[in-house]
PDB file of C-alpha atoms in Angstrom:
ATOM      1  CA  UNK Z1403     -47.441 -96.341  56.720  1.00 53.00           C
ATOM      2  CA  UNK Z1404     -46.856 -96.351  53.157  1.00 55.00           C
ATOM      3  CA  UNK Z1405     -45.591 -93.582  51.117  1.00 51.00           C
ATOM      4  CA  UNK Z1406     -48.534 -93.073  48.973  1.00 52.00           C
ATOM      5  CA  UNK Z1407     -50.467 -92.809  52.547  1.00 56.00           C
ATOM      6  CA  UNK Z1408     -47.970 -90.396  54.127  1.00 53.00           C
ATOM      7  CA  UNK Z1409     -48.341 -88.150  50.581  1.00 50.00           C
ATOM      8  CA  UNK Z1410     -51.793 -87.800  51.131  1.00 61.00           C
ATOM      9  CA  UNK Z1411     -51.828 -86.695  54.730  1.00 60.00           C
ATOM     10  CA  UNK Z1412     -49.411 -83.868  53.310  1.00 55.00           C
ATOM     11  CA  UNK Z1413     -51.588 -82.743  50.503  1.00 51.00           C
ATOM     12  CA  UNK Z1414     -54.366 -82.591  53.483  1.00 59.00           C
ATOM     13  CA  UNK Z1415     -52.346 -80.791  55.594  1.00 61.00           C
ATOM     14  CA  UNK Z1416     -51.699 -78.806  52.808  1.00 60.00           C
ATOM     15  CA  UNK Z1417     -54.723 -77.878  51.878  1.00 61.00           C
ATOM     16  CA  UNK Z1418     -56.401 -77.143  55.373  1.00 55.00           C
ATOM     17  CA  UNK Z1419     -53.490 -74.569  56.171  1.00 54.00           C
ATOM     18  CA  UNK Z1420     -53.774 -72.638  52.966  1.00 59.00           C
ATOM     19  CA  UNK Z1421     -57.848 -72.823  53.933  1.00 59.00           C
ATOM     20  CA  UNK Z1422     -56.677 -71.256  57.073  1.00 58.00           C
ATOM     21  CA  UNK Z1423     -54.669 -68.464  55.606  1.00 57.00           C
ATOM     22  CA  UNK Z1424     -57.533 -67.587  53.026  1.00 58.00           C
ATOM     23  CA  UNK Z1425     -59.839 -67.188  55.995  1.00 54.00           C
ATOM     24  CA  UNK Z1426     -57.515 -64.656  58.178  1.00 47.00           C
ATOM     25  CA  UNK Z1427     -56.600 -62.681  55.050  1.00 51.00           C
ATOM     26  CA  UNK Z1428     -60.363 -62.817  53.836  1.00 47.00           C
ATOM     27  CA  UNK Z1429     -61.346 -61.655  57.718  1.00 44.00           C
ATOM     28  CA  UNK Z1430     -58.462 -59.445  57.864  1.00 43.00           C
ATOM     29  CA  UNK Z1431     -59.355 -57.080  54.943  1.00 41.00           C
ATOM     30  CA  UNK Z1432     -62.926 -57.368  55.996  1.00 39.00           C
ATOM     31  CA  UNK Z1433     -62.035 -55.743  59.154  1.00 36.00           C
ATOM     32  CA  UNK Z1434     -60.119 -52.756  57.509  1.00 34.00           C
ATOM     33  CA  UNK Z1435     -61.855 -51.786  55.079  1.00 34.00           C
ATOM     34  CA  UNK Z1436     -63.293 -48.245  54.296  1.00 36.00           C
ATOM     35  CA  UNK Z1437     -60.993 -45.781  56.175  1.00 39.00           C
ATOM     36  CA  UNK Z1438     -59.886 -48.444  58.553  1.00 36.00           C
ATOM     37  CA  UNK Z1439     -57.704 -49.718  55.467  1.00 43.00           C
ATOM     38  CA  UNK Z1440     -55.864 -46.614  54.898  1.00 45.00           C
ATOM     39  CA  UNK Z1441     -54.467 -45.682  58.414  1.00 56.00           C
ATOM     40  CA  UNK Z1442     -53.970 -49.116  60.086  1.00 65.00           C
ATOM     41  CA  UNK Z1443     -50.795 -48.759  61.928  1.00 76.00           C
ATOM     42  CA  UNK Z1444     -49.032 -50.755  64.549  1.00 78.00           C
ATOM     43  CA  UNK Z1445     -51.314 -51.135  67.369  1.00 80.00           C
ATOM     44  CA  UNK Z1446     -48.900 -49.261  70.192  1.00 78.00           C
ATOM     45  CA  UNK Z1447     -49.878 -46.028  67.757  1.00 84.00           C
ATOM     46  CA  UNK Z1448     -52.873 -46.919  66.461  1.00 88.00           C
ATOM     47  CA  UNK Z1449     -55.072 -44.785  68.583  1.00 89.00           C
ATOM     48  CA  UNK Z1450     -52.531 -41.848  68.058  1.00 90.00           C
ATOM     49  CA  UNK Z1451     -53.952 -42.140  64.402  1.00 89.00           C
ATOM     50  CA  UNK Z1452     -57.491 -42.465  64.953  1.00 91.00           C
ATOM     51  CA  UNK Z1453     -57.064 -39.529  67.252  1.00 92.00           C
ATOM     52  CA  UNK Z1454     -55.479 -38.082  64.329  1.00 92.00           C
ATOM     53  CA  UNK Z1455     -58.215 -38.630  62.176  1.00 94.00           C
ATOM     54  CA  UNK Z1456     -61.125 -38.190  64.053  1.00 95.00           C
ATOM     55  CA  UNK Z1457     -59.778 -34.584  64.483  1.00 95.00           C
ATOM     56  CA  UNK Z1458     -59.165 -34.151  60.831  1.00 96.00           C
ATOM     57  CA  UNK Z1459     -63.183 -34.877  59.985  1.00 96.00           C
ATOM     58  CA  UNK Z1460     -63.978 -32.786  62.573  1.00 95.00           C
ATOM     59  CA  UNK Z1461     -61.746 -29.869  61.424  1.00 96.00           C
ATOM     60  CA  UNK Z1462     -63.256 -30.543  57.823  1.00 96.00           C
ATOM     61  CA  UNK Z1463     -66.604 -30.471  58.653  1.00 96.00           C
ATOM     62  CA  UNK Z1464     -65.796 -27.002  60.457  1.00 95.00           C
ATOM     63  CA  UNK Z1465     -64.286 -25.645  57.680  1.00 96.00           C
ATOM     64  CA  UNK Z1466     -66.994 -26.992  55.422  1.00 97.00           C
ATOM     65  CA  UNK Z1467     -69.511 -24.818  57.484  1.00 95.00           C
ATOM     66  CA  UNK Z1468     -67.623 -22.162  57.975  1.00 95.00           C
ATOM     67  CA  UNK Z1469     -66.846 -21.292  54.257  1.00 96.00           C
ATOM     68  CA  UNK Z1470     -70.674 -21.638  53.464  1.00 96.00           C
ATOM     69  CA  UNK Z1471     -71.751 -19.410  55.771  1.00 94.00           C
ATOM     70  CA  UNK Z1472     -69.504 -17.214  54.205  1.00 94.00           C
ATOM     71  CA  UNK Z1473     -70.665 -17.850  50.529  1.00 95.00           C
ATOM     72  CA  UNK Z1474     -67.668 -20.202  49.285  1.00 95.00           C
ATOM     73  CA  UNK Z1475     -65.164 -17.588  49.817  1.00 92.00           C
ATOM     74  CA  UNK Z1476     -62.260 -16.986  53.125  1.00 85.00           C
ATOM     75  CA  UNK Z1477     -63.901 -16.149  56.226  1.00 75.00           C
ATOM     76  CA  UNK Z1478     -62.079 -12.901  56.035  1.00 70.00           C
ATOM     77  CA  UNK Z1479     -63.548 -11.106  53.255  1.00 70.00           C
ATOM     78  CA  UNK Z1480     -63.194  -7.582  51.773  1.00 72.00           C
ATOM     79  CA  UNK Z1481     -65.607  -5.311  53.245  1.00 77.00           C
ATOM     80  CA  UNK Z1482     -65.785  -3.463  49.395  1.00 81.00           C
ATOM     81  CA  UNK Z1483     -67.303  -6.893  47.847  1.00 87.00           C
ATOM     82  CA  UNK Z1484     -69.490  -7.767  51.465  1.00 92.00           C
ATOM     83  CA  UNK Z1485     -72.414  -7.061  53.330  1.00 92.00           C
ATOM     84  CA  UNK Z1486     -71.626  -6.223  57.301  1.00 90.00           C
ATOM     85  CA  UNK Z1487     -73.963  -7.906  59.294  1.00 87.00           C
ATOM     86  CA  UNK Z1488     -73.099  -6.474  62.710  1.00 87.00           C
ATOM     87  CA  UNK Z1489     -69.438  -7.074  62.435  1.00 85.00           C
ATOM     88  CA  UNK Z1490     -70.270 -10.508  60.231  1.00 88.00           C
ATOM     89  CA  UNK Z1491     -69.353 -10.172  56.546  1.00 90.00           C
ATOM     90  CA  UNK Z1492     -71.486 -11.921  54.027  1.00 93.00           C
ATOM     91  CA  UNK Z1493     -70.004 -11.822  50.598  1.00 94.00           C
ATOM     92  CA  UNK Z1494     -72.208 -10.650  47.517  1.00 95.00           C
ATOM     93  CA  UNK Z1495     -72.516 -13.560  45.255  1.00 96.00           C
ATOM     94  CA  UNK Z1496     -74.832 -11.069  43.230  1.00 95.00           C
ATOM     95  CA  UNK Z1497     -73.461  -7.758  42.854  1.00 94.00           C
ATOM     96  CA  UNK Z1498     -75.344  -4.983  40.302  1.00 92.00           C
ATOM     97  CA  UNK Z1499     -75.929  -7.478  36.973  1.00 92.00           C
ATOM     98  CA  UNK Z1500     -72.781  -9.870  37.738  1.00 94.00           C
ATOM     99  CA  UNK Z1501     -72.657 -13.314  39.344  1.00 95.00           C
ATOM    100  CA  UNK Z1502     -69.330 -13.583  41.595  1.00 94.00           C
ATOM    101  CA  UNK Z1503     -70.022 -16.773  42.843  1.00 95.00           C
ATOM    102  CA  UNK Z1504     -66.367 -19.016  42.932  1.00 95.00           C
ATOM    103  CA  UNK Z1505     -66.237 -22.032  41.041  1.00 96.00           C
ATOM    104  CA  UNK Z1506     -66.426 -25.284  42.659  1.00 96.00           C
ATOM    105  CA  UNK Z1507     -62.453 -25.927  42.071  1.00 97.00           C
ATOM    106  CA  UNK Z1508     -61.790 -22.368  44.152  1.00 96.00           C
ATOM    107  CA  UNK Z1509     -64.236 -23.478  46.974  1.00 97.00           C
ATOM    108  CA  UNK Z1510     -62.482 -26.215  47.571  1.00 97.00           C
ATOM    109  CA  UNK Z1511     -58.888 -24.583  47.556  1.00 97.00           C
ATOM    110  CA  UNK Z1512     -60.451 -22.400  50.077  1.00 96.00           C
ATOM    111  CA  UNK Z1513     -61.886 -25.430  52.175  1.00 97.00           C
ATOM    112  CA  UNK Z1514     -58.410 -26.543  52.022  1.00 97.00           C
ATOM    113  CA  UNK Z1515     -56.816 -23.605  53.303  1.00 95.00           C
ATOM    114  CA  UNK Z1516     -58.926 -23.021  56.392  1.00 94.00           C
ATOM    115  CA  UNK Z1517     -57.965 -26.706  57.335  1.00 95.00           C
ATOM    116  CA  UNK Z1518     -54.260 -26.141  57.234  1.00 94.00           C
ATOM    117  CA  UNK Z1519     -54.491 -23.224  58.933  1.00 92.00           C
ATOM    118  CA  UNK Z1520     -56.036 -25.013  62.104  1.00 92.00           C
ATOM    119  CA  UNK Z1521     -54.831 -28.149  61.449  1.00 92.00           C
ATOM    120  CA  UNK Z1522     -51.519 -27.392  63.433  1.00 90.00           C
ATOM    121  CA  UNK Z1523     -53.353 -26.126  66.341  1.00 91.00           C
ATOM    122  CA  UNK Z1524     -56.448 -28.436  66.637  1.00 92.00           C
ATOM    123  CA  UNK Z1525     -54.378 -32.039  65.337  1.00 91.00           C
ATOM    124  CA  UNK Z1526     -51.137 -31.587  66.822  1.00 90.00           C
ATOM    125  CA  UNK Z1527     -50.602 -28.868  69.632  1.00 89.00           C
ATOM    126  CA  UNK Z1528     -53.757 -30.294  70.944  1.00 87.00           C
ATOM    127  CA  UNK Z1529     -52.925 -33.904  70.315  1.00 87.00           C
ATOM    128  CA  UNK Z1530     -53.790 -35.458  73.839  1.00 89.00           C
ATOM    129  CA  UNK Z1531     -51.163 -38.365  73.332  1.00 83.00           C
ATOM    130  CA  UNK Z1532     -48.162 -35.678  72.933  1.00 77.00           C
ATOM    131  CA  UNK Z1533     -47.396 -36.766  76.801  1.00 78.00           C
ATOM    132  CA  UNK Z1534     -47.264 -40.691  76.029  1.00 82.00           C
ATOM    133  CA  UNK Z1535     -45.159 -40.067  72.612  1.00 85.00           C
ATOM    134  CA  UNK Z1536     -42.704 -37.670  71.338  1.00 89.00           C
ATOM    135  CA  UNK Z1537     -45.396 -36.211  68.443  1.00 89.00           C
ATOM    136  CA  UNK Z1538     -43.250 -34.566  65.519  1.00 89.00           C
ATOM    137  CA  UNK Z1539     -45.071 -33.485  62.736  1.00 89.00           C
ATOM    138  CA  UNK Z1540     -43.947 -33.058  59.180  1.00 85.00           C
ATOM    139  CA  UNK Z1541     -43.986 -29.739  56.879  1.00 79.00           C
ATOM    140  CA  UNK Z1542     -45.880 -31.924  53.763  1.00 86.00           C
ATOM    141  CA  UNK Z1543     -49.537 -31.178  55.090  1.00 91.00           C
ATOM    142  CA  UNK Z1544     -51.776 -31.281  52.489  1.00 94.00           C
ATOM    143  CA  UNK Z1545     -55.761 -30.859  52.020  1.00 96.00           C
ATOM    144  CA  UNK Z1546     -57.077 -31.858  49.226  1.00 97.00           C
ATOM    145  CA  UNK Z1547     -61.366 -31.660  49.276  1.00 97.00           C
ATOM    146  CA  UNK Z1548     -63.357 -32.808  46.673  1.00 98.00           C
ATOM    147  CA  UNK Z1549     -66.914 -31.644  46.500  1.00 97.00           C
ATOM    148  CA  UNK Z1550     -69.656 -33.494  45.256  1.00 97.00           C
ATOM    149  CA  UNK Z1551     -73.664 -33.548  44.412  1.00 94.00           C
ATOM    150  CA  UNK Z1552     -74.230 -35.900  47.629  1.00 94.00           C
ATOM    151  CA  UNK Z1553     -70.773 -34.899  49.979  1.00 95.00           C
ATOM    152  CA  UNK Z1554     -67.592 -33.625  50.018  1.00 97.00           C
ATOM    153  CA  UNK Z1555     -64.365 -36.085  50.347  1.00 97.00           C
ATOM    154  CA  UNK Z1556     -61.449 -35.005  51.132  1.00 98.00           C
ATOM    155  CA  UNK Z1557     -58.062 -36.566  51.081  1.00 97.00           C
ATOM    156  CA  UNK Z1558     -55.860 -35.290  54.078  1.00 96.00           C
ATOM    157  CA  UNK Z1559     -52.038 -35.839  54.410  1.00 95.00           C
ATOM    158  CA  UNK Z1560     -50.804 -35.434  57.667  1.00 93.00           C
ATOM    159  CA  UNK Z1561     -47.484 -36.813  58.114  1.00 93.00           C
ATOM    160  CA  UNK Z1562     -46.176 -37.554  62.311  1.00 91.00           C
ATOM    161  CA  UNK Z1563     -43.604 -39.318  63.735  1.00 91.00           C
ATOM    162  CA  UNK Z1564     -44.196 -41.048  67.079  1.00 90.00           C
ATOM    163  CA  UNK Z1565     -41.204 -41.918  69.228  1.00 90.00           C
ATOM    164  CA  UNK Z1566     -41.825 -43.908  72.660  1.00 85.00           C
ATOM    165  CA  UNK Z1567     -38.128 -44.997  74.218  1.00 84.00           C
ATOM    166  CA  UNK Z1568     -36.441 -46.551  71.727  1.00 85.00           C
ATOM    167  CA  UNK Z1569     -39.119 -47.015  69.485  1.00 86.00           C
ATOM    168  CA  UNK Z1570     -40.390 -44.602  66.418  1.00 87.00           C
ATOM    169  CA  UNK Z1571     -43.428 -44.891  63.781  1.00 88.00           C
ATOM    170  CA  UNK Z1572     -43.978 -43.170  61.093  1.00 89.00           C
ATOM    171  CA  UNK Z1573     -47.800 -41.891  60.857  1.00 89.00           C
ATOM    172  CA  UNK Z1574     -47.711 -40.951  57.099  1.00 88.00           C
ATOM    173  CA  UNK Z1575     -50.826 -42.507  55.401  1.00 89.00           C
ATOM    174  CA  UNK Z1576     -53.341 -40.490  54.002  1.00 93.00           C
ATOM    175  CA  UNK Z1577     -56.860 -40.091  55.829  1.00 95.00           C
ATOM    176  CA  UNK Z1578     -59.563 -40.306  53.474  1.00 96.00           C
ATOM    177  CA  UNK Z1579     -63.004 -39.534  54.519  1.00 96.00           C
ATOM    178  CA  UNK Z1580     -66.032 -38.087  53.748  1.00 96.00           C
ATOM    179  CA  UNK Z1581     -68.293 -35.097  55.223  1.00 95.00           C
ATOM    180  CA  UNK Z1582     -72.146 -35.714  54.954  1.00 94.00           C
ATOM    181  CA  UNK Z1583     -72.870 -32.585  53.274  1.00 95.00           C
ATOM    182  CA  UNK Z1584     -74.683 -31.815  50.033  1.00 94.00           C
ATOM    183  CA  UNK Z1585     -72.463 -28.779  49.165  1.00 96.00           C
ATOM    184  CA  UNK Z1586     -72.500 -29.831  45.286  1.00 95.00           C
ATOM    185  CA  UNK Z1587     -76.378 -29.777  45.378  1.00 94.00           C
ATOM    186  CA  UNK Z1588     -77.132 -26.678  47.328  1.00 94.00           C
ATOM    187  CA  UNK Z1589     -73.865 -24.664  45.344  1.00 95.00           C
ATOM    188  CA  UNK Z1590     -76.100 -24.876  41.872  1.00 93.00           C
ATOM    189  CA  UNK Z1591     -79.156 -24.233  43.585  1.00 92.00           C
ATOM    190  CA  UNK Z1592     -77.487 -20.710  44.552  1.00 94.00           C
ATOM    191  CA  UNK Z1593     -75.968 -20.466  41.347  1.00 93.00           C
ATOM    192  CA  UNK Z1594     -79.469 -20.609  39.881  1.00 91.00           C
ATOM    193  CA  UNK Z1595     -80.589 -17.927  42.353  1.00 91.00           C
ATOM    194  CA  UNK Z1596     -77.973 -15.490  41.475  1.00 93.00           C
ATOM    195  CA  UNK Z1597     -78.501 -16.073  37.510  1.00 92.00           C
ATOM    196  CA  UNK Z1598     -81.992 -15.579  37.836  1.00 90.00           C
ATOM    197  CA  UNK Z1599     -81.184 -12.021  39.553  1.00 90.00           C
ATOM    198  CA  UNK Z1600     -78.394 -11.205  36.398  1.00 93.00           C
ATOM    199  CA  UNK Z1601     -81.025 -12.478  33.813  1.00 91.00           C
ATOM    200  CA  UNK Z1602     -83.189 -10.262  35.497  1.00 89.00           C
ATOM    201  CA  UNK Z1603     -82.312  -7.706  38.568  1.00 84.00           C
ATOM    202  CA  UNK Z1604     -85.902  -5.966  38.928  1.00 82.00           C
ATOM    203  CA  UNK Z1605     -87.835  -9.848  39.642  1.00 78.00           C
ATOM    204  CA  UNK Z1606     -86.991 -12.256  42.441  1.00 76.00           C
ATOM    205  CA  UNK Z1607     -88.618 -15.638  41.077  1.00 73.00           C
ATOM    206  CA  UNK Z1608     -89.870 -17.660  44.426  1.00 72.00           C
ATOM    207  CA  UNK Z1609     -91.397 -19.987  41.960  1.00 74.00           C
ATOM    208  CA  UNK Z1610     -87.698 -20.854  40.880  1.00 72.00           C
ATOM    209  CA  UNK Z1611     -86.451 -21.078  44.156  1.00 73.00           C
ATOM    210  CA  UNK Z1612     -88.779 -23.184  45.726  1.00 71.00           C
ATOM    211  CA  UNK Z1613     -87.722 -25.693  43.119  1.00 75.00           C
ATOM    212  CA  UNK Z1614     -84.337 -26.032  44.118  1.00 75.00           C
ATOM    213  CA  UNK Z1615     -84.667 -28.743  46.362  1.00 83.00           C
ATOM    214  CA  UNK Z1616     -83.273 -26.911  49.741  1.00 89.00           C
ATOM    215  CA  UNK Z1617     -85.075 -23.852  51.609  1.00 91.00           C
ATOM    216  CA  UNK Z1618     -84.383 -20.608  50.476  1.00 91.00           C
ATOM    217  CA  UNK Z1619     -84.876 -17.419  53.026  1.00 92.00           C
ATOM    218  CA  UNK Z1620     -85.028 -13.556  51.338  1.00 91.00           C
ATOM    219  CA  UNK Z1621     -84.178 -11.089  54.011  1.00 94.00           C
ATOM    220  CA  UNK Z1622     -84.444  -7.551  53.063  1.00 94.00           C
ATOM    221  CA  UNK Z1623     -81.351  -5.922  54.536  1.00 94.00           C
ATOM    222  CA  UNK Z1624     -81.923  -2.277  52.420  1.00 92.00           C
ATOM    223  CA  UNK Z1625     -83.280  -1.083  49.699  1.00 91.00           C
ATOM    224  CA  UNK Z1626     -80.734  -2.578  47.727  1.00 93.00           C
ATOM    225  CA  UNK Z1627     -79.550  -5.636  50.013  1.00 94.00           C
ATOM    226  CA  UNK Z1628     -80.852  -8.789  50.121  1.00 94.00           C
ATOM    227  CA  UNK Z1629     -79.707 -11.446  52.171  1.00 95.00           C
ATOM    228  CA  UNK Z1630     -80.133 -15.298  50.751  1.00 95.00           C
ATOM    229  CA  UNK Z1631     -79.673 -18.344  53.570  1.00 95.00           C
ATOM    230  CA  UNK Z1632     -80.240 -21.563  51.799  1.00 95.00           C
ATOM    231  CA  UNK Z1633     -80.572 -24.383  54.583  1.00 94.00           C
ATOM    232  CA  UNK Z1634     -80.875 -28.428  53.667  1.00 93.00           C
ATOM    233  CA  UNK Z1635     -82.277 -30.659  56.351  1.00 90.00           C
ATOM    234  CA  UNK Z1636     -80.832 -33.602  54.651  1.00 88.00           C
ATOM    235  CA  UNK Z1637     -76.907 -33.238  54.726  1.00 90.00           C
ATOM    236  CA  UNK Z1638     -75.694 -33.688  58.150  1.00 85.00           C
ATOM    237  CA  UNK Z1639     -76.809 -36.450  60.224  1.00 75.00           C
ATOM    238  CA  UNK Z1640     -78.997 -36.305  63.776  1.00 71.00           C
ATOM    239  CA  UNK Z1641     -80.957 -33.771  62.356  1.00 73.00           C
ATOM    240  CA  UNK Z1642     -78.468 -30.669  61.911  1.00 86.00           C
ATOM    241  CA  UNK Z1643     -79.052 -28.429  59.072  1.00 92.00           C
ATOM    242  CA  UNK Z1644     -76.477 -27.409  56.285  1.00 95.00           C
ATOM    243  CA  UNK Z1645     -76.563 -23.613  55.419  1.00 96.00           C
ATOM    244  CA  UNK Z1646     -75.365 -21.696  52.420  1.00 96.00           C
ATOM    245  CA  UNK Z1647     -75.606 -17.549  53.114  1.00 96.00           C
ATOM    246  CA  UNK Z1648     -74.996 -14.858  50.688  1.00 96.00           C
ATOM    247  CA  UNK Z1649     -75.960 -11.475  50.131  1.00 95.00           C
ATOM    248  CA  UNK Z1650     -76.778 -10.115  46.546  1.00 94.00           C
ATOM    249  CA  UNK Z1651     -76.581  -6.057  45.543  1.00 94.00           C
ATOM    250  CA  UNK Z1652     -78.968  -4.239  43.752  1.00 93.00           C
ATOM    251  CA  UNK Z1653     -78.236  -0.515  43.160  1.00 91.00           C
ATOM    252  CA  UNK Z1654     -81.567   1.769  42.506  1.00 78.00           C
ATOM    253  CA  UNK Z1655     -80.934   3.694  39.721  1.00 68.00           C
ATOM    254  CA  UNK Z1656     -81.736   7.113  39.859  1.00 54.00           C
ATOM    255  CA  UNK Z1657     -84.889   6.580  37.145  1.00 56.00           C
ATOM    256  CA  UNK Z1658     -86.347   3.856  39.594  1.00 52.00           C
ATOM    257  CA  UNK Z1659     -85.450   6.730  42.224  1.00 46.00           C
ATOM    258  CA  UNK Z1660     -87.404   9.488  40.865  1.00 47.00           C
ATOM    259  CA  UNK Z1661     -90.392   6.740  39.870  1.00 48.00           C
ATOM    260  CA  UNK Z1662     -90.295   5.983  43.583  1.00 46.00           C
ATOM    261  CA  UNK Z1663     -90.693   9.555  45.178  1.00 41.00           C
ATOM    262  CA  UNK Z1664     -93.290  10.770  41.952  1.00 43.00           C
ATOM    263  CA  UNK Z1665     -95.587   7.376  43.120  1.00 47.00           C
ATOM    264  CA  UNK Z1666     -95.361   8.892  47.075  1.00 42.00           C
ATOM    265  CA  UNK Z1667     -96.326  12.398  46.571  1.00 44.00           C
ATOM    266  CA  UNK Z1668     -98.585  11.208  44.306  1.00 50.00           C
ATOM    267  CA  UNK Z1669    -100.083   8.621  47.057  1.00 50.00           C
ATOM    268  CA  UNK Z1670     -99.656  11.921  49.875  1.00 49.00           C
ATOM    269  CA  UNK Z1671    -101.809  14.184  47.895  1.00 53.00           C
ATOM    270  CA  UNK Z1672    -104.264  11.208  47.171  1.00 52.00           C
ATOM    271  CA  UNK Z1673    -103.886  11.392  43.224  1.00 42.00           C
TER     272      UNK Z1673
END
């Protein structure tokens, strides 16, 4: 064989293993992408970390639900600023002519807080593979959740070292995942509720609120409580509803008072 022959059979060889390559790194990065991509570890730990993660979305989406039931705010609220519901406190987003309603930002810092407060318990105590690998988790937990029109993302950092024999791995990429939940969406239409009631505490508009684009309940708790539960059938998947709940405070003046008892005596003695 010449040398001009042998040069070609090189340049084909050449060619078909960088074909090769291209295909397993196409296929490769295919396979992992999405969350996959972001936590693909060694595959002696790689079900520690799906563990891991599976966990976190499930703690999220907790703490997601939890915090709206609650109005945005820490499921342990003052009682001055909350309405007791038999031992369940339901903060007043509307309270006499003011809207305290948290931003968006603080909701989120709160989101984040409930999750590091479980995540110790719930991720790692609980962590089913702690009797196939020394678990050792680090003190740089983070939370960080993001909320948005459509969901809320959140990106999680929870830092573990695996040791088997001889062998460690360090578990230290972020998770970042999603929760199926139209917080963003159902946090203005509240918003709008509550500003309708400062605009103007003597009218509830229904008109307005049936144009928010989620169900809104009114539940008279009092004469001056009102309980709002704002539920979306379109957030969570297999058919579980998403639900907002606040209470809003209107004090009767003692004009609207002494209106009030002049209109029943007035009714009583058929006038």
């Amino acid at each position: 064989m010449n040398k001009r022959g042998q040069f070609t059979i090189f340049v084909i060889i050449g060619i078909v293993v960088l074909i090769i390559t291209g295909l397993v790194l196409y296929f490769t990065t295919d396979i992992f992408t999405g969350t996959a991509e972001s936590i693909a570890y060694a595959p002696e730990v790689q079900e520690v970390a799906d563990w891991n993660e599976e966990c976190l979305q499930e703690l999220a989406k907790e703490a997601v639900v939890d915090v709206s039931l609650h109005g945005g705010y820490n499921i342990v609220v003052s009682d001055e600023y909350a309405y007791n519901d038999n031992g369940f406190l339901v903060p007043y987003l509307y309270y006499d002519r003011s809207n305290l309603m948290l931003s968006p930002f603080a909701i989120e810092q709160v989101i984040a807080s409930e999750m590091v407060s479980r995540m110790n318990v719930q991720c790692y105590e609980s962590n089913p593979y702690g009797e196939d690998f020394s678990l050792t988790l680090e003190d740089t937990i983070s939370v960080v959740p993001t909320i948005n029109l459509e969901d809320v993302q959140f990106t999680v950092s929870f830092p573990m070292t695996a040791t088997v024999g001889d062998n460690s791995y360090n578990l230290n990429k972020d998770y970042v995942f999603t929760v199926p939940v139209r917080m963003g969406l159902v946090y203005l239409a509240a918003n709008n509720i509550v500003d309708f009631s400062v605009s103007d505490p003597n009218y509830f508009n229904y008109d307005a609120m049936l144009q928010q684009d989620v169900s809104v309940e009114l539940l008279k708790m009092s004469d001056e409580v009102y309980m709002f539960i704002l539920t979306d059938d379109e957030s969570f998947e297999e058919g579980e509803d998403y639900t907002f709940m606040f209470a809003g405070y209107y004090p009767v003046s003692e004009e609207e008072t002494d209106t009030t008892l002049l209109a029943l005596l007035a009714e009583e003695e058929g006038l």
